[in-house]
Short mmCIF file of C-alpha atoms in Angstrom, two decimals:
data_model
loop_
_atom_site.label_atom_id
_atom_site.label_comp_id
_atom_site.label_asym_id
_atom_site.label_seq_id
_atom_site.Cartn_x
_atom_site.Cartn_y
_atom_site.Cartn_z
CA MET A 1 9.55 -18.35 0.58
CA GLN A 2 6.61 -16.01 -0.14
CA SER A 3 6.40 -15.02 3.54
CA LEU A 4 10.11 -14.19 3.52
CA ILE A 5 9.71 -12.06 0.41
CA THR A 6 6.77 -10.21 1.97
CA LEU A 7 8.73 -9.60 5.16
CA VAL A 8 11.63 -8.19 3.15
CA LEU A 9 9.25 -5.96 1.18
CA VAL A 10 7.83 -4.61 4.44
CA LEU A 11 11.07 -4.11 6.40
CA THR A 12 13.51 -2.99 3.66
CA PRO A 13 11.82 0.40 3.06
CA MET A 14 11.92 1.10 6.82
CA PHE A 15 15.66 0.34 6.97
CA ILE A 16 16.19 2.55 3.91
CA GLY A 17 14.25 5.32 5.65
CA PHE A 18 16.48 4.99 8.71
CA ALA A 19 19.62 4.99 6.52
CA ILE A 20 18.76 8.30 4.84
CA PRO A 21 20.57 11.21 6.55
CA VAL A 22 18.33 13.47 8.61
CA ASN A 23 17.03 16.42 6.63
CA PRO A 24 14.34 18.70 8.15
CA LYS A 25 12.74 19.36 4.76
CA LEU A 26 12.68 15.65 3.92
CA THR A 27 11.20 14.82 7.33
CA ALA A 28 8.48 17.44 6.87
CA PHE A 29 7.78 16.10 3.37
CA ALA A 30 7.56 12.54 4.74
CA ASP A 31 5.14 13.58 7.48
CA LYS A 32 2.91 15.44 5.05
CA GLY A 33 3.16 12.70 2.42
CA LEU A 34 2.24 10.09 5.02
CA SER A 35 -0.96 11.88 5.96
CA TYR A 36 -2.05 12.12 2.32
CA LEU A 37 -0.98 8.56 1.53
CA VAL A 38 -3.15 7.20 4.33
CA PHE A 39 -6.23 8.78 2.70
CA VAL A 40 -5.26 7.28 -0.68
CA ILE A 41 -4.81 3.83 0.88
CA LEU A 42 -8.14 3.98 2.70
CA THR A 43 -9.89 5.03 -0.52
CA LEU A 44 -8.31 2.09 -2.36
CA ILE A 45 -9.43 -0.26 0.41
CA GLY A 46 -12.95 1.04 -0.15
CA ILE A 47 -12.61 0.36 -3.88
CA GLU A 48 -11.47 -3.22 -3.18
CA LEU A 49 -14.38 -3.73 -0.78
CA SER A 50 -16.82 -2.63 -3.48
CA GLN A 51 -15.59 -5.49 -5.68
CA VAL A 52 -16.50 -8.17 -3.12
CA GLU A 53 -19.51 -10.14 -4.30
CA GLY A 54 -22.41 -10.22 -1.87
CA LEU A 55 -20.83 -7.62 0.40
CA GLY A 56 -24.22 -6.36 1.58
CA SER A 57 -25.20 -9.76 2.92
CA GLN A 58 -21.90 -9.97 4.84
CA LEU A 59 -22.07 -6.59 6.59
CA GLY A 60 -23.73 -8.07 9.67
CA GLU A 61 -21.02 -10.71 9.91
CA ILE A 62 -18.28 -8.10 9.44
CA ALA A 63 -19.82 -5.96 12.20
CA LEU A 64 -19.85 -8.98 14.54
CA TYR A 65 -16.20 -9.81 13.78
CA VAL A 66 -15.12 -6.19 14.31
CA THR A 67 -17.05 -5.80 17.58
CA VAL A 68 -15.73 -9.02 19.13
CA LEU A 69 -12.16 -8.47 17.91
CA ALA A 70 -12.11 -4.86 19.18
CA VAL A 71 -13.44 -5.83 22.61
CA LEU A 72 -10.89 -8.62 22.93
CA THR A 73 -7.80 -6.82 21.63
CA ILE A 74 -8.45 -3.51 23.40
CA GLY A 75 -9.63 -5.27 26.55
CA THR A 76 -6.73 -7.72 26.90
CA GLY A 77 -4.10 -5.07 26.21
CA LEU A 78 -5.66 -2.68 28.71
CA LEU A 79 -6.07 -5.34 31.40
CA GLY A 80 -2.49 -6.54 30.98
CA LEU A 81 -1.08 -3.04 31.43
CA MET A 82 -3.47 -2.17 34.26
CA LEU A 83 -2.21 -5.25 36.10
CA PHE A 84 1.35 -4.08 35.38
CA ASP A 85 0.52 -0.66 36.87
CA HIS A 86 -0.97 -2.36 39.93
CA LEU A 87 2.01 -4.65 40.53
CA LYS A 88 4.65 -2.07 39.58
CA PRO A 89 3.20 1.44 40.08
CA TRP A 90 4.61 4.38 38.16
CA GLU A 91 3.93 8.00 39.01
CA ALA A 92 2.93 10.28 36.16
CA LYS A 93 2.48 14.01 36.44
CA LYS A 94 -0.98 15.36 37.13
CA PRO A 95 -2.96 16.39 34.05
CA LYS A 96 -2.14 19.77 32.60
CA ALA A 97 -4.51 22.27 31.07
CA LYS A 98 -5.28 21.65 27.43
CA SER A 99 -3.54 23.77 24.85
CA LYS A 100 -4.65 24.54 21.33
CA GLU A 101 -1.26 23.50 20.01
CA HIS A 102 -1.82 19.89 21.04
CA ARG A 103 -5.57 19.65 20.68
CA VAL A 104 -6.77 16.46 18.99
CA SER A 105 -10.15 15.52 17.61
CA ILE A 106 -12.18 12.50 16.59
CA ARG A 107 -12.83 14.38 13.35
CA GLY A 108 -9.67 12.86 11.86
CA SER A 109 -10.87 9.32 12.56
CA LEU A 110 -14.26 10.10 11.03
CA LEU A 111 -12.51 11.44 7.93
CA GLN A 112 -10.67 8.13 7.58
CA VAL A 113 -13.95 6.20 7.66
CA PHE A 114 -15.33 8.69 5.12
CA CYS A 115 -12.44 7.87 2.77
CA VAL A 116 -13.36 4.17 2.85
CA VAL A 117 -17.01 5.02 2.03
CA ILE A 118 -15.94 7.29 -0.83
CA GLY A 119 -13.72 4.50 -2.13
CA MET A 120 -16.64 2.07 -2.12
CA ILE A 121 -18.77 4.55 -4.07
CA ILE A 122 -15.97 5.07 -6.60
CA GLY A 123 -15.51 1.30 -6.88
CA TYR A 124 -19.18 0.76 -7.68
CA LEU A 125 -19.10 3.45 -10.37
CA LEU A 126 -15.73 2.61 -11.99
CA PRO A 127 -15.63 0.26 -14.98
CA LEU A 128 -13.62 -2.91 -14.28
CA ASP A 129 -10.88 -1.79 -16.65
CA TYR A 130 -10.16 1.21 -14.41
CA ILE A 131 -9.90 -0.71 -11.12
CA PRO A 132 -6.33 -0.34 -9.74
CA PRO A 133 -4.13 -3.44 -10.37
CA GLU A 134 -3.53 -5.98 -7.61
CA ASN A 135 0.04 -4.91 -6.86
CA THR A 136 -1.01 -1.29 -6.18
CA MET A 137 -1.48 -1.98 -2.47
CA THR A 138 1.95 -3.60 -2.16
CA ILE A 139 3.61 -0.58 -3.78
CA LEU A 140 1.71 1.81 -1.49
CA LEU A 141 2.64 -0.32 1.51
CA MET A 142 6.34 -0.01 0.69
CA ILE A 143 6.03 3.76 0.24
CA LEU A 144 4.14 3.98 3.53
CA ILE A 145 6.83 2.08 5.44
CA LEU A 146 9.58 4.16 3.79
CA LEU A 147 7.92 7.40 4.92
CA VAL A 148 7.46 5.99 8.42
CA GLY A 149 11.18 5.14 8.55
CA ILE A 150 12.14 8.65 7.41
CA GLY A 151 9.76 10.16 9.95
CA LEU A 152 11.09 8.06 12.82
CA LYS A 153 14.70 8.88 11.92
CA GLY A 154 13.90 12.57 11.53
CA SER A 155 12.14 12.73 14.89
CA GLY A 156 15.51 12.37 16.60
CA ILE A 157 14.62 9.10 18.30
CA THR A 158 17.53 6.68 18.60
CA LEU A 159 17.22 2.97 19.17
CA LYS A 160 19.45 3.35 22.22
CA GLU A 161 17.07 5.85 23.82
CA VAL A 162 14.11 3.58 23.13
CA LEU A 163 15.67 0.41 24.51
CA LEU A 164 17.10 2.19 27.57
CA ASN A 165 13.58 3.12 28.67
CA LYS A 166 13.10 -0.04 30.71
CA ARG A 167 9.42 0.52 31.46
CA GLY A 168 8.66 1.27 27.81
CA VAL A 169 10.23 -2.05 26.79
CA GLN A 170 8.37 -3.91 29.55
CA MET A 171 5.09 -2.32 28.51
CA SER A 172 5.68 -3.30 24.88
CA VAL A 173 6.24 -6.95 25.81
CA ILE A 174 3.20 -7.10 28.13
CA PHE A 175 0.97 -5.30 25.63
CA THR A 176 2.05 -7.50 22.71
CA PHE A 177 1.45 -10.80 24.52
CA SER A 178 -1.82 -9.59 26.08
CA VAL A 179 -3.29 -8.47 22.74
CA LEU A 180 -2.15 -11.68 21.03
CA ILE A 181 -4.04 -13.63 23.70
CA GLY A 182 -7.09 -11.65 22.64
CA GLY A 183 -6.44 -12.73 19.06
CA LEU A 184 -6.27 -16.39 20.12
CA VAL A 185 -9.57 -16.08 22.01
CA PHE A 186 -11.10 -14.52 18.88
CA ALA A 187 -9.94 -17.55 16.85
CA LEU A 188 -11.49 -19.91 19.42
CA LEU A 189 -14.86 -18.14 19.17
CA PHE A 190 -15.17 -18.44 15.37
CA THR A 191 -14.72 -21.73 13.55
CA ASP A 192 -13.72 -20.03 10.28
CA VAL A 193 -10.82 -18.19 11.95
CA SER A 194 -7.56 -20.12 12.36
CA TRP A 195 -5.30 -19.32 15.29
CA THR A 196 -2.74 -17.77 12.94
CA LYS A 197 -5.41 -15.54 11.39
CA GLY A 198 -6.57 -14.50 14.87
CA LEU A 199 -3.00 -13.59 15.81
CA ALA A 200 -2.45 -11.74 12.52
CA LEU A 201 -5.64 -9.68 12.93
CA ALA A 202 -4.70 -8.81 16.52
CA SER A 203 -1.19 -7.71 15.50
CA GLY A 204 -2.29 -4.46 13.90
CA PHE A 205 -2.04 -2.80 17.32
CA GLY A 206 -3.91 0.27 16.06
CA TRP A 207 -1.91 0.75 12.83
CA TYR A 208 -5.03 0.65 10.65
CA SER A 209 -3.49 1.66 7.31
CA LEU A 210 -0.86 -1.07 7.52
CA SER A 211 -3.08 -3.81 8.95
CA ALA A 212 -5.74 -3.17 6.34
CA ILE A 213 -3.25 -3.65 3.49
CA VAL A 214 -1.53 -6.73 4.93
CA MET A 215 -4.80 -8.44 5.89
CA THR A 216 -6.37 -7.63 2.52
CA ASP A 217 -3.38 -9.15 0.72
CA ALA A 218 -3.43 -12.23 2.97
CA TYR A 219 -7.14 -12.93 3.47
CA GLY A 220 -9.13 -10.70 1.10
CA ALA A 221 -10.99 -7.40 1.34
CA ILE A 222 -13.50 -8.62 3.94
CA TRP A 223 -10.82 -9.39 6.52
CA GLY A 224 -8.89 -6.30 5.49
CA SER A 225 -11.94 -4.24 6.43
CA VAL A 226 -12.26 -6.12 9.74
CA ALA A 227 -8.63 -5.24 10.57
CA LEU A 228 -9.15 -1.64 9.46
CA PHE A 229 -12.22 -0.98 11.59
CA ASN A 230 -10.83 -2.90 14.54
CA ASP A 231 -7.80 -0.60 14.62
CA LEU A 232 -9.90 2.52 13.97
CA ILE A 233 -12.08 1.61 16.97
CA ARG A 234 -8.90 1.47 19.08
CA GLU A 235 -8.12 5.00 17.93
CA PHE A 236 -11.62 6.23 18.88
CA PHE A 237 -11.44 4.46 22.24
CA ALA A 238 -7.97 5.85 22.96
CA LEU A 239 -9.01 9.45 22.28
CA LEU A 240 -11.96 9.11 24.65
CA PHE A 241 -10.44 7.09 27.48
CA ILE A 242 -6.73 7.96 27.75
CA PRO A 243 -7.56 10.85 30.14
CA VAL A 244 -9.84 8.54 32.17
CA PHE A 245 -7.17 5.90 32.82
CA MET A 246 -4.10 8.17 33.03
CA ARG A 247 -4.32 9.07 36.72
CA LYS A 248 -4.47 5.54 38.15
CA TYR A 249 -3.16 3.48 35.25
CA PRO A 250 -0.63 5.53 33.22
CA SER A 251 0.81 2.48 31.44
CA GLY A 252 -2.69 1.31 30.55
CA ALA A 253 -3.55 4.77 29.24
CA VAL A 254 -0.45 4.94 27.04
CA GLY A 255 -1.06 1.39 25.81
CA LEU A 256 -4.59 2.25 24.66
CA GLY A 257 -3.12 4.06 21.68
CA GLY A 258 -1.06 1.07 20.58
CA ALA A 259 1.05 2.01 17.57
CA THR A 260 -0.51 5.50 17.50
CA SER A 261 1.06 6.34 20.90
CA LEU A 262 4.06 7.52 18.90
CA ASP A 263 2.10 10.02 16.83
CA PHE A 264 -1.69 10.50 16.64
CA THR A 265 -2.55 9.93 20.32
CA LEU A 266 0.72 11.37 21.70
CA PRO A 267 -0.74 14.89 22.15
CA ILE A 268 -3.60 13.66 24.31
CA ILE A 269 -1.18 11.44 26.26
CA GLN A 270 0.89 14.56 26.97
CA GLN A 271 -2.21 16.57 27.90
CA SER A 272 -3.39 13.90 30.32
CA GLY A 273 -0.10 12.79 31.87
CA GLY A 274 2.27 15.72 31.44
CA LEU A 275 5.73 15.78 29.90
CA LYS A 276 7.02 13.01 32.16
CA VAL A 277 4.92 10.40 30.36
CA VAL A 278 6.02 11.41 26.83
CA PRO A 279 9.35 9.45 26.75
CA LEU A 280 7.44 6.38 27.94
CA ALA A 281 4.86 6.78 25.16
CA ILE A 282 7.58 7.32 22.54
CA SER A 283 9.54 4.24 23.64
CA PHE A 284 6.41 2.07 23.73
CA GLY A 285 5.02 3.40 20.44
CA PHE A 286 8.35 3.05 18.64
CA ILE A 287 8.75 -0.61 19.61
CA ILE A 288 5.14 -1.43 18.72
CA ASN A 289 5.60 0.23 15.30
CA ILE A 290 8.55 -2.09 14.62
CA VAL A 291 6.92 -5.25 16.02
CA SER A 292 3.50 -4.85 14.38
CA PRO A 293 4.44 -5.31 10.68
CA VAL A 294 6.74 -8.23 11.49
CA LEU A 295 4.06 -10.12 13.46
CA MET A 296 1.34 -9.43 10.90
CA VAL A 297 3.42 -10.71 8.01
CA VAL A 298 4.70 -13.75 9.89
CA PHE A 299 1.30 -14.83 11.22
CA SER A 300 -0.61 -14.14 8.00
CA ALA A 301 1.90 -16.15 5.97
CA TRP A 302 2.01 -19.11 8.36
#
């Protein structure tokens, strides 16, 4: 029953966001609010981490979990889509010259890590009476999903357009199953990780703000931080290697961004592959954004 309630809490705001009529001002407000909300959420995650007893002695273990999980989830997803490109080639346009309008930077990812560190410092300094209540994260999660729904609706993307992009749908299925295999391997390597926890951790697909909240609620701040940094590493890796893989493995390059292929890594996907690859990235990213919260909630509640 609790898992069903959680799933409803996650999906209802997104459906509400989709039901709201398109309004350019509201869409712009949602986009801006989402960027600020992410920083608030990451700071709160840092505060929760600061309350974990013996955190210092567990940092080495956390680093090991994050490293292994990142290698497995990024590696399996990339290999699955590279194999797809090999068996069913797809021609993307040659890379175009970079433009300032679409320039992206790792600075944003570093700022997100900085927010977690600031949160930890605040958490250490705050009296216990001023620590945010437990349901704060759930409320922020619902607001986050609502803003995502408004943003997706306002972007002009229709479900019909997404599902009619056959290769985008195929990529989403291959990527999802490949990454989940990585999660199962992760569970096999660590005795304290159940197969459902391995699958739940793998299901973030690069959506660090969401995975951090869901995993923190399900397994505690330690595993929330593992999910957070695992998905942040995907973002770093995507920014660096999308241009490298785009020429020979366009599906693999798009898949590197996971859920961020719809937004954060879309500019560099366009830079590297040209306009032809953008509909593919949007279709793939849209589906992954819908699938990710469902899988995380289902697996973490199992």
